Amino acid sequence: MTVRAMAAEINEGSVPAYYREVYDAICCRTSGRVQVEVFQKLLHRTNLPKEALNQIAEHVESTHGFLSKLSFYKALALIALAQQGKQPRPKLLENCIQELPKPQLGDPKDLSALRMQPAQEDVLTISQTLDKLLERDKVQVELIPEKKGLFLKHVEYQVTSQRFKISVYRRYSDFDVFHEVLLQRFAYRVVPALPPKRMLKGVLTSVSEREFIEGRRRALGRFINLVACHPFFSEDELVKTFLTFSGSDVQTRLRDTYKKMGDEFMTNRIATLAKEYLPADIQAQFSTSRELIRNIHNSFQRLRDRAEKMAERSQENATDLLLFGQELSTLGSEASPLPPLAPTQSTWGALCESFKSLSVEFVVLSDKATQQGRREEDDVVEKLNFFLDLLQSYRDLCERHEKGVLHEHQRALQKYGVMKRQMMSATVQSKEHATVEQLESRIVQQESAIQTMELRNYFSLFCLHQETQLIFTCLPITSHILGAFVSSQVQGHKEVRRQSGNSFSPVTHLYFYPAALHARTVKPSIIICANKIFFY
């Protein structure tokens, strides 16, 4: 029987009520379709010969493990024919003008036990702690010396995985291809973004170019560590290939690996059953979580910006202290003789010696300030960027879900509606048979596409729910970062005080004689404490 003929039978009410009762008894309550496994159980319940069962199964279409209502009704009609001793062929159904034959399957209420229930395991919940996630792997990305070709110079990175205990060499283009195939395979999960490939030409100086390359190295390190710690990415063959393959063309290997596997929807064992596991208020939960994570992201962006400024000030302070010390050293090394009118020759010499001694201490203070800036950059700013990269990837995922899967589903439904109207018009106007058959074929294809999109939509929500859990699992990292920030500040002040106590005891005296003072016993002195200079 053709699709058009079967559709006509349904519209004319020729489907027995028994068909609907059986369908309602065994269809999946959430997807509204019949699982292939359930249909196979129903077939074996008929006790038909194996040959007949195989013929029926051969003529029934399924998509991604499900039978549509139309396909299931067709299967029931074929079962009825086989029970009547006839060949279960769709051609015979065209003779059923008034009503499709009724199969003998017993009371529909008794068939409800065939319906598959979701597995008892909680596949929706991610039972991982932050420590367990971070322990999955730690990847170092180090810059290696530039390799200069005839026309271009290339930046290359040494990527070392603690988990696989191996180092490989990668260029930015390798990261780019890896990111591309990872996003194709895991389109419904939080795939971190890559840093930009190059800076704007003619805008940045050579110094800024070095800073750009270092910043990109850090960003690539954050990217690969977020991937290596993800509970699903870390076990995937793509990640293993990127971190371990030492051949000459890793990009081709990555693309070939993806082609063999396909995207996650095609390989995940519960992808087609995702709707069964979703909570009833999934959309409300998603909206609430998305808004909260957006606020957290915005707040920590502002905190990161402040931390960056503090780290920059520490580096600027280190530079100023060093320049201050150098100037004191230059002043202390002044060898020009004093003119005869100078009141005391010995005083200036003593002052110069004090300047030189003091310049050394400023160099030490500059080093401490440099160390403080590095701690703030590595322990605070870099970890905040790691956390922000994770939150941004979640926000990107939300946009992909709304602008990708949902919009494609809506466009497919609109296209399907147009096809149905064309089909009705062609039928009413009695157009050529070939034209009608083409429309029928297109409608069947579009119905299959819509069913697939619906399944992908639910699987996207399923993954989004899991990724939301992942974000909340990682929130405690913020307390680690803020704790490191406080420790950095405390350690910095302790070192300055310690340096002041060690280097300036006894206090270096700088003698001078103000015009108002004539008593030589009064000797003004200088003491440095916590980056402040006091005279007394």
Coordinates of C-alpha atoms in Angstrom, one line a residue:
M1 CA 0.0 0.0 0.0
T2 CA 1.3 3.5 -0.9
V3 CA 1.7 6.2 1.7
R4 CA -1.1 8.1 0.0
A5 CA -3.4 5.2 0.1
M6 CA -2.7 4.4 3.8
A7 CA -3.2 8.1 4.7
A8 CA -6.5 8.1 2.8
E9 CA -7.6 5.0 4.8
I10 CA -6.8 6.7 8.1
N11 CA -8.5 10.0 7.1
E12 CA -11.7 8.1 6.1
G13 CA -11.9 6.3 9.4
S14 CA -11.1 2.8 7.9
V15 CA -8.7 2.0 10.7
P16 CA -10.4 -0.2 13.3
A17 CA -10.6 1.1 16.8
Y18 CA -8.7 -1.9 17.9
Y19 CA -5.6 -0.5 16.0
R20 CA -5.8 2.7 18.1
E21 CA -6.2 0.7 21.3
V22 CA -3.2 -1.5 20.6
Y23 CA -1.1 1.6 19.6
D24 CA -2.1 3.5 22.7
A25 CA -1.2 0.5 24.9
I26 CA 2.3 0.0 23.7
C27 CA 3.5 3.3 22.3
C28 CA 6.1 5.3 24.2
R29 CA 4.2 7.8 26.3
T30 CA 6.7 10.6 25.7
S31 CA 7.7 10.2 22.1
G32 CA 4.3 9.0 20.8
R33 CA 5.9 6.2 18.8
V34 CA 6.5 2.5 19.1
Q35 CA 10.0 1.3 19.8
V36 CA 11.4 -1.4 17.5
E37 CA 12.1 -3.7 20.5
V38 CA 8.5 -3.4 21.6
F39 CA 7.2 -4.2 18.1
Q40 CA 9.5 -7.3 18.0
K41 CA 8.0 -8.5 21.3
L42 CA 4.5 -8.0 19.8
L43 CA 5.5 -10.0 16.7
H44 CA 6.7 -13.0 18.7
R45 CA 3.5 -12.9 20.7
T46 CA 1.5 -13.7 17.6
N47 CA 3.1 -17.2 17.3
L48 CA 3.3 -16.8 13.5
P49 CA 5.9 -18.8 11.5
K50 CA 9.3 -17.4 11.4
E51 CA 9.1 -16.8 7.7
A52 CA 5.9 -14.7 8.1
L53 CA 7.5 -12.7 10.9
N54 CA 10.5 -11.9 8.7
Q55 CA 8.3 -10.8 5.8
I56 CA 6.3 -8.5 8.1
A57 CA 9.5 -7.0 9.6
E58 CA 10.9 -6.5 6.1
H59 CA 7.9 -4.4 5.0
V60 CA 7.7 -2.2 8.1
E61 CA 9.8 1.0 8.1
S62 CA 11.5 2.3 11.2
T63 CA 13.6 5.4 11.9
H64 CA 16.2 5.6 14.6
G65 CA 14.7 2.6 16.5
F66 CA 11.0 3.8 16.3
L67 CA 7.9 3.0 14.2
S68 CA 5.6 5.9 13.3
K69 CA 1.9 5.5 13.9
L70 CA 1.4 4.9 10.1
S71 CA 4.1 2.2 10.0
F72 CA 2.6 0.5 13.1
Y73 CA -0.9 0.4 11.6
K74 CA 0.6 -1.1 8.4
A75 CA 2.3 -3.7 10.6
L76 CA -0.9 -4.6 12.3
A77 CA -2.6 -5.0 9.0
L78 CA 0.1 -7.4 7.7
I79 CA -0.1 -9.4 11.0
A80 CA -3.9 -9.8 10.4
L81 CA -3.2 -11.0 6.8
A82 CA -0.7 -13.6 8.0
Q83 CA -3.1 -14.8 10.7
Q84 CA -5.7 -15.4 8.0
G85 CA -3.2 -17.6 6.1
K86 CA -2.4 -15.0 3.5
Q87 CA 0.9 -13.7 2.4
P88 CA 1.7 -10.5 4.5
R89 CA 2.3 -8.3 1.5
P90 CA 1.4 -4.5 1.3
K91 CA -0.1 -5.1 -2.1
L92 CA -3.0 -7.1 -0.6
L93 CA -3.9 -4.1 1.6
E94 CA -5.0 -2.1 -1.4
N95 CA -8.0 -4.4 -1.7
C96 CA -9.2 -3.4 1.8
I97 CA -11.6 -0.8 0.7
Q98 CA -13.8 -0.5 3.7
E99 CA -11.7 -1.4 6.8
L100 CA -8.3 -2.8 7.4
P101 CA -8.2 -6.4 8.8
K102 CA -8.2 -6.9 12.5
P103 CA -5.3 -8.9 14.0
Q104 CA -5.8 -11.3 16.9
L105 CA -3.5 -10.0 19.7
G106 CA -5.8 -10.2 22.8
D107 CA -6.9 -7.5 25.1
P108 CA -5.0 -4.3 24.4
K109 CA -4.8 -3.6 28.2
D110 CA -2.7 -6.8 28.5
L111 CA -0.3 -5.5 25.9
S112 CA 0.8 -2.5 27.9
A113 CA 3.3 -4.7 29.7
L114 CA 5.3 -4.8 26.5
R115 CA 6.0 -1.1 26.7
M116 CA 9.7 -0.6 27.5
Q117 CA 10.4 1.4 30.6
P118 CA 13.5 3.6 31.1
A119 CA 16.5 1.8 32.6
Q120 CA 16.8 2.0 36.3
E121 CA 20.2 3.6 36.1
D122 CA 20.3 7.4 36.5
V123 CA 21.9 8.3 33.2
L124 CA 20.9 12.0 33.4
T125 CA 22.9 12.8 36.6
I126 CA 26.6 13.4 36.5
S127 CA 28.0 12.0 39.7
Q128 CA 31.4 13.7 39.5
T129 CA 33.1 15.9 42.0
L130 CA 35.3 18.8 41.0
D131 CA 38.4 17.0 42.3
K132 CA 37.6 13.9 40.3
L133 CA 37.2 16.0 37.1
L134 CA 40.4 17.9 37.6
E135 CA 42.3 14.6 38.3
R136 CA 41.3 13.2 34.8
D137 CA 44.3 14.8 33.2
K138 CA 46.6 17.8 33.3
V139 CA 48.0 19.0 30.0
Q140 CA 51.0 21.4 29.7
V141 CA 51.2 23.6 26.6
E142 CA 54.7 25.1 26.1
L143 CA 56.1 27.3 23.4
I144 CA 59.0 25.9 21.5
P145 CA 61.5 28.0 19.5
E146 CA 60.2 29.4 16.2
K147 CA 60.8 27.5 13.0
K148 CA 61.4 29.9 10.2
G149 CA 60.6 28.8 6.7
L150 CA 61.5 30.6 3.4
F151 CA 58.7 33.1 3.8
L152 CA 56.9 32.5 7.1
K153 CA 57.8 31.7 10.7
H154 CA 55.7 29.2 12.5
V155 CA 54.8 28.9 16.2
E156 CA 54.8 25.4 17.5
Y157 CA 53.7 24.0 20.9
Q158 CA 54.8 21.0 22.9
V159 CA 51.7 19.4 24.4
T160 CA 52.3 17.1 27.3
S161 CA 49.6 14.9 28.8
Q162 CA 50.0 13.7 32.3
R163 CA 47.5 11.0 31.8
F164 CA 49.0 9.5 28.6
K165 CA 52.6 10.3 29.7
I166 CA 53.5 11.6 26.2
S167 CA 54.5 14.8 24.5
V168 CA 53.5 15.7 21.0
Y169 CA 54.1 18.8 18.9
R170 CA 51.1 20.8 17.6
R171 CA 50.6 24.0 15.6
Y172 CA 47.7 26.4 15.9
S173 CA 46.1 24.9 12.8
D174 CA 46.1 21.4 14.5
F175 CA 44.2 22.9 17.5
D176 CA 41.8 24.5 15.0
V177 CA 41.0 21.2 13.2
F178 CA 40.7 19.5 16.6
H179 CA 38.2 22.1 17.7
E180 CA 36.3 21.8 14.5
V181 CA 35.8 18.0 14.6
L182 CA 35.2 18.2 18.4
L183 CA 32.4 20.6 17.9
Q184 CA 30.9 18.4 15.1
R185 CA 31.0 15.4 17.3
F186 CA 29.8 17.0 20.5
A187 CA 27.5 19.8 19.1
Y188 CA 25.2 19.5 22.2
R189 CA 28.0 19.9 24.8
V190 CA 30.2 22.7 26.2
V191 CA 33.1 22.9 23.7
P192 CA 35.4 25.7 24.7
A193 CA 36.3 28.3 22.1
L194 CA 39.8 28.8 20.6
P195 CA 41.8 32.0 21.0
P196 CA 42.1 34.1 17.7
K197 CA 44.7 32.8 15.2
R198 CA 46.5 36.1 14.7
M199 CA 46.5 39.7 15.8
L200 CA 45.7 42.7 13.7
K201 CA 48.5 43.6 11.4
G202 CA 49.9 47.1 11.6
V203 CA 48.3 47.8 15.0
L204 CA 50.5 46.0 17.6
T205 CA 54.2 46.5 18.2
S206 CA 56.8 43.7 18.3
V207 CA 56.5 43.7 22.1
S208 CA 52.8 43.3 21.8
E209 CA 53.3 40.4 19.3
R210 CA 55.3 38.5 21.9
E211 CA 52.6 39.2 24.5
F212 CA 49.9 38.0 22.0
I213 CA 51.8 34.7 21.4
E214 CA 52.1 34.1 25.1
G215 CA 48.5 35.0 25.7
R216 CA 47.5 32.6 23.0
R217 CA 49.6 29.8 24.5
R218 CA 47.9 30.3 27.8
A219 CA 44.4 30.2 26.1
L220 CA 45.3 27.0 24.2
G221 CA 46.4 25.5 27.5
R222 CA 43.0 26.4 29.1
F223 CA 41.2 25.0 26.1
I224 CA 42.9 21.6 26.1
N225 CA 42.6 21.2 29.9
L226 CA 38.9 22.0 29.8
V227 CA 38.5 19.3 27.1
A228 CA 40.8 16.8 28.9
C229 CA 38.8 17.2 32.2
H230 CA 35.3 16.9 30.6
P231 CA 33.7 13.6 31.6
F232 CA 32.6 12.8 28.1
F233 CA 35.3 14.4 26.0
S234 CA 38.2 12.8 28.0
E235 CA 37.1 9.3 27.1
D236 CA 36.6 10.0 23.4
E237 CA 38.9 8.8 20.7
L238 CA 39.3 12.3 19.2
V239 CA 40.9 13.6 22.4
K240 CA 43.2 10.6 22.7
T241 CA 44.3 11.1 19.0
F242 CA 45.1 14.7 19.6
L243 CA 47.1 14.1 22.7
T244 CA 49.0 11.0 21.6
F245 CA 49.3 10.8 17.8
S246 CA 52.8 11.6 16.8
G247 CA 52.5 11.0 13.0
S248 CA 53.1 13.6 10.4
D249 CA 49.5 14.6 9.6
V250 CA 47.4 14.7 12.8
Q251 CA 44.7 16.8 11.0
T252 CA 43.9 14.0 8.6
R253 CA 43.9 11.5 11.4
L254 CA 41.4 13.6 13.4
R255 CA 39.1 14.0 10.4
D256 CA 39.2 10.3 9.6
T257 CA 38.5 9.4 13.3
Y258 CA 35.4 11.6 13.3
K259 CA 34.1 10.2 10.0
K260 CA 34.3 6.7 11.5
M261 CA 32.3 7.6 14.6
G262 CA 29.9 10.4 13.5
D263 CA 28.4 12.7 16.0
E264 CA 27.4 11.8 19.6
F265 CA 23.7 11.4 18.7
M266 CA 24.7 8.5 16.4
T267 CA 26.8 6.7 19.1
N268 CA 25.1 7.5 22.4
R269 CA 23.1 4.4 23.4
I270 CA 20.2 6.4 24.9
A271 CA 20.1 9.3 22.3
T272 CA 16.8 8.2 20.9
L273 CA 15.3 7.7 24.4
A274 CA 16.4 11.0 25.8
K275 CA 12.9 12.3 26.3
E276 CA 12.1 9.4 28.6
Y277 CA 14.7 10.7 31.1
L278 CA 14.0 14.4 31.0
P279 CA 12.1 16.0 34.0
A280 CA 8.7 17.5 33.2
D281 CA 9.9 21.0 34.0
I282 CA 13.1 20.8 32.0
Q283 CA 12.4 24.1 30.2
A284 CA 11.8 26.0 33.4
Q285 CA 15.0 24.5 35.0
F286 CA 17.0 25.5 31.9
S287 CA 15.7 29.1 31.9
T288 CA 16.5 29.5 35.6
S289 CA 19.9 27.9 35.4
R290 CA 20.9 29.9 32.3
E291 CA 20.0 33.2 34.0
L292 CA 22.0 32.3 37.1
I293 CA 25.0 31.3 35.2
R294 CA 24.8 34.4 33.0
N295 CA 24.9 36.6 36.2
I296 CA 27.8 34.6 37.7
H297 CA 29.7 34.9 34.4
N298 CA 29.2 38.7 34.3
S299 CA 30.3 39.1 37.9
F300 CA 33.4 37.1 37.6
Q301 CA 34.3 38.9 34.4
R302 CA 34.4 42.1 36.5
L303 CA 36.5 40.4 39.2
R304 CA 38.9 39.1 36.6
D305 CA 39.3 42.6 35.2
R306 CA 40.2 44.0 38.6
A307 CA 42.6 41.1 39.3
E308 CA 44.3 41.9 36.0
K309 CA 44.8 45.5 36.9
M310 CA 46.2 44.5 40.3
A311 CA 48.7 42.2 38.6
E312 CA 49.7 44.9 36.1
R313 CA 50.2 47.4 39.0
S314 CA 52.5 44.9 40.8
Q315 CA 54.6 44.6 37.6
E316 CA 54.6 48.4 37.2
N317 CA 55.6 48.8 40.8
A318 CA 58.4 46.3 40.3
T319 CA 59.7 48.4 37.3
D320 CA 59.5 51.6 39.3
L321 CA 61.4 50.1 42.2
L322 CA 64.1 48.8 39.9
L323 CA 64.4 52.2 38.2
F324 CA 64.5 54.0 41.5
G325 CA 67.3 51.7 42.7
Q326 CA 69.2 52.2 39.5
E327 CA 69.0 55.9 39.9
L328 CA 70.3 55.7 43.4
S329 CA 73.1 53.5 42.2
T330 CA 74.0 56.1 39.6
L331 CA 73.9 58.9 42.1
G332 CA 76.0 56.9 44.6
S333 CA 78.6 56.3 41.9
E334 CA 79.1 60.0 41.3
A335 CA 82.9 60.5 41.3
S336 CA 83.1 64.2 40.5
P337 CA 85.0 66.1 43.2
L338 CA 83.2 68.6 45.3
P339 CA 84.1 72.3 44.9
P340 CA 86.1 74.1 47.6
L341 CA 83.0 75.9 48.8
A342 CA 81.3 72.7 50.0
P343 CA 81.3 72.8 53.8
T344 CA 82.2 69.2 54.4
Q345 CA 83.9 66.8 52.0
S346 CA 83.3 63.7 54.0
T347 CA 79.5 64.0 54.3
W348 CA 78.9 63.7 50.6
G349 CA 81.1 60.6 50.3
A350 CA 79.1 58.9 53.2
L351 CA 75.8 59.8 51.5
C352 CA 77.0 58.3 48.2
E353 CA 77.9 55.0 49.9
S354 CA 74.5 55.0 51.5
F355 CA 72.8 55.6 48.2
K356 CA 74.7 52.6 46.7
S357 CA 73.8 50.3 49.6
L358 CA 70.2 51.4 49.4
S359 CA 70.0 50.8 45.6
V360 CA 70.7 47.1 46.2
E361 CA 67.7 46.9 48.6
F362 CA 65.4 48.5 46.0
V363 CA 66.5 45.8 43.5
V364 CA 65.5 43.1 46.0
L365 CA 62.1 44.9 46.6
S366 CA 61.6 45.0 42.8
D367 CA 62.2 41.3 42.6
K368 CA 59.6 40.7 45.4
A369 CA 57.1 42.9 43.5
T370 CA 57.8 40.9 40.3
Q371 CA 57.1 37.7 42.1
Q372 CA 53.9 39.1 43.6
G373 CA 52.7 40.1 40.1
R374 CA 53.5 36.6 38.8
R375 CA 51.5 35.0 41.6
E376 CA 48.6 37.2 40.9
E377 CA 48.8 36.4 37.2
D378 CA 49.3 32.6 37.5
D379 CA 47.2 31.8 40.6
V380 CA 44.4 34.3 40.2
V381 CA 44.0 35.8 36.8
E382 CA 44.8 32.6 34.8
K383 CA 42.5 30.5 36.9
L384 CA 39.7 33.1 36.6
N385 CA 40.1 32.9 32.9
F386 CA 39.9 29.1 33.0
F387 CA 36.6 29.4 34.9
L388 CA 35.3 32.1 32.6
D389 CA 36.2 30.1 29.5
L390 CA 34.0 27.3 30.9
L391 CA 31.1 29.6 31.6
Q392 CA 31.4 31.2 28.1
S393 CA 31.3 27.8 26.5
Y394 CA 28.1 27.1 28.3
R395 CA 26.5 30.3 27.1
D396 CA 27.7 29.4 23.5
L397 CA 26.0 26.0 23.9
C398 CA 22.7 27.6 24.9
E399 CA 22.8 29.8 21.8
R400 CA 23.6 26.7 19.6
H401 CA 20.6 24.9 21.1
E402 CA 18.2 27.8 20.4
K403 CA 19.5 29.0 17.1
G404 CA 20.5 25.5 15.8
V405 CA 18.3 22.6 16.7
L406 CA 15.1 24.5 17.5
H407 CA 15.2 26.7 14.4
E408 CA 16.0 23.8 12.2
H409 CA 13.0 21.9 13.6
Q410 CA 10.7 24.8 13.0
R411 CA 11.9 25.2 9.4
A412 CA 11.4 21.5 8.8
L413 CA 7.8 21.7 10.1
Q414 CA 7.1 24.7 7.9
K415 CA 8.5 22.8 4.9
Y416 CA 6.4 19.8 5.8
G417 CA 3.3 21.9 5.9
V418 CA 4.0 23.3 2.4
M419 CA 4.5 19.8 1.1
K420 CA 1.2 18.6 2.6
R421 CA -0.7 21.4 1.0
Q422 CA 0.9 20.7 -2.4
M423 CA 0.0 17.0 -1.9
M424 CA -3.7 17.9 -1.2
S425 CA -3.8 20.2 -4.2
A426 CA -2.3 17.6 -6.5
T427 CA -4.8 15.0 -5.3
V428 CA -7.8 17.3 -5.8
Q429 CA -6.6 18.4 -9.2
S430 CA -5.9 14.8 -10.3
K431 CA -2.4 15.6 -11.5
E432 CA -0.1 13.0 -13.2
H433 CA 0.6 9.9 -11.2
A434 CA 4.4 10.6 -11.3
T435 CA 4.0 14.0 -9.8
V436 CA 1.9 12.6 -6.9
E437 CA 4.4 9.9 -6.3
Q438 CA 7.2 12.4 -6.2
L439 CA 5.3 14.4 -3.6
E440 CA 4.6 11.3 -1.6
S441 CA 8.3 10.4 -1.6
R442 CA 9.3 13.9 -0.5
I443 CA 6.7 13.9 2.3
V444 CA 8.0 10.6 3.6
Q445 CA 11.6 11.9 3.6
Q446 CA 10.4 15.1 5.4
E447 CA 8.5 13.1 8.0
S448 CA 11.7 11.1 8.7
A449 CA 13.7 14.3 8.9
I450 CA 11.2 15.8 11.4
Q451 CA 11.3 12.7 13.5
T452 CA 15.1 12.8 13.6
M453 CA 15.1 16.5 14.5
E454 CA 12.6 15.9 17.3
L455 CA 14.9 13.2 18.7
R456 CA 17.9 15.5 18.4
N457 CA 16.0 18.3 20.1
Y458 CA 15.3 16.1 23.1
F459 CA 18.9 14.7 23.1
S460 CA 20.1 18.3 23.0
L461 CA 18.0 19.1 26.0
F462 CA 19.3 16.0 27.7
C463 CA 22.9 17.0 27.1
L464 CA 22.2 20.6 28.1
H465 CA 20.8 19.3 31.4
Q466 CA 24.0 17.4 32.0
E467 CA 26.2 20.3 31.0
T468 CA 24.3 22.5 33.4
Q469 CA 25.1 20.0 36.2
L470 CA 28.8 20.2 35.1
I471 CA 28.9 23.9 35.5
F472 CA 27.4 23.8 39.0
T473 CA 29.9 21.0 39.9
C474 CA 32.7 23.3 38.9
L475 CA 31.4 26.4 40.9
P476 CA 33.5 25.5 44.0
I477 CA 36.6 26.3 41.9
T478 CA 35.8 30.0 42.6
S479 CA 36.5 29.5 46.3
H480 CA 39.9 28.0 45.4
I481 CA 40.7 31.0 43.2
L482 CA 39.7 33.6 45.8
G483 CA 41.6 31.7 48.5
A484 CA 44.7 31.8 46.3
F485 CA 44.2 35.5 45.8
V486 CA 44.1 36.2 49.5
S487 CA 47.1 34.0 50.1
S488 CA 49.0 35.8 47.4
Q489 CA 48.3 39.2 49.0
V490 CA 49.3 37.9 52.5
Q491 CA 52.5 36.3 51.2
G492 CA 53.4 39.5 49.3
H493 CA 53.1 41.7 52.4
K494 CA 54.9 39.2 54.6
E495 CA 57.9 39.1 52.2
V496 CA 58.1 42.9 52.1
R497 CA 58.1 43.0 55.9
R498 CA 60.6 40.2 56.1
Q499 CA 62.8 42.0 53.6
S500 CA 62.5 45.2 55.5
G501 CA 63.5 43.6 58.8
N502 CA 66.4 41.7 57.3
S503 CA 67.9 44.2 55.0
F504 CA 67.5 47.4 57.1
S505 CA 68.7 46.3 60.5
P506 CA 70.6 48.1 61.6
V507 CA 69.0 51.0 59.8
T508 CA 71.0 52.6 57.0
H509 CA 71.6 56.2 58.1
L510 CA 71.6 59.0 55.6
Y511 CA 73.1 62.0 57.4
F512 CA 72.2 65.5 56.4
Y513 CA 72.3 68.9 58.2
P514 CA 69.3 71.2 57.7
A515 CA 70.2 74.9 58.0
A516 CA 68.1 75.2 61.1
L517 CA 70.1 72.5 62.9
H518 CA 73.5 73.2 64.3
A519 CA 73.8 70.5 66.9
R520 CA 75.8 67.8 65.1
T521 CA 74.5 65.1 67.5
V522 CA 71.1 65.2 65.6
K523 CA 71.3 62.6 62.8
P524 CA 68.2 62.2 60.5
S525 CA 67.8 58.7 59.3
I526 CA 65.8 56.7 56.7
I527 CA 63.9 53.4 57.2
I528 CA 62.0 51.4 54.7
C529 CA 59.0 49.3 55.7
A530 CA 56.2 47.8 53.6
N531 CA 57.1 49.8 50.5
K532 CA 57.0 53.1 52.5
I533 CA 60.0 55.4 53.3
F534 CA 60.1 57.2 56.7
F535 CA 62.5 59.9 57.7
Y536 CA 63.3 60.6 61.3

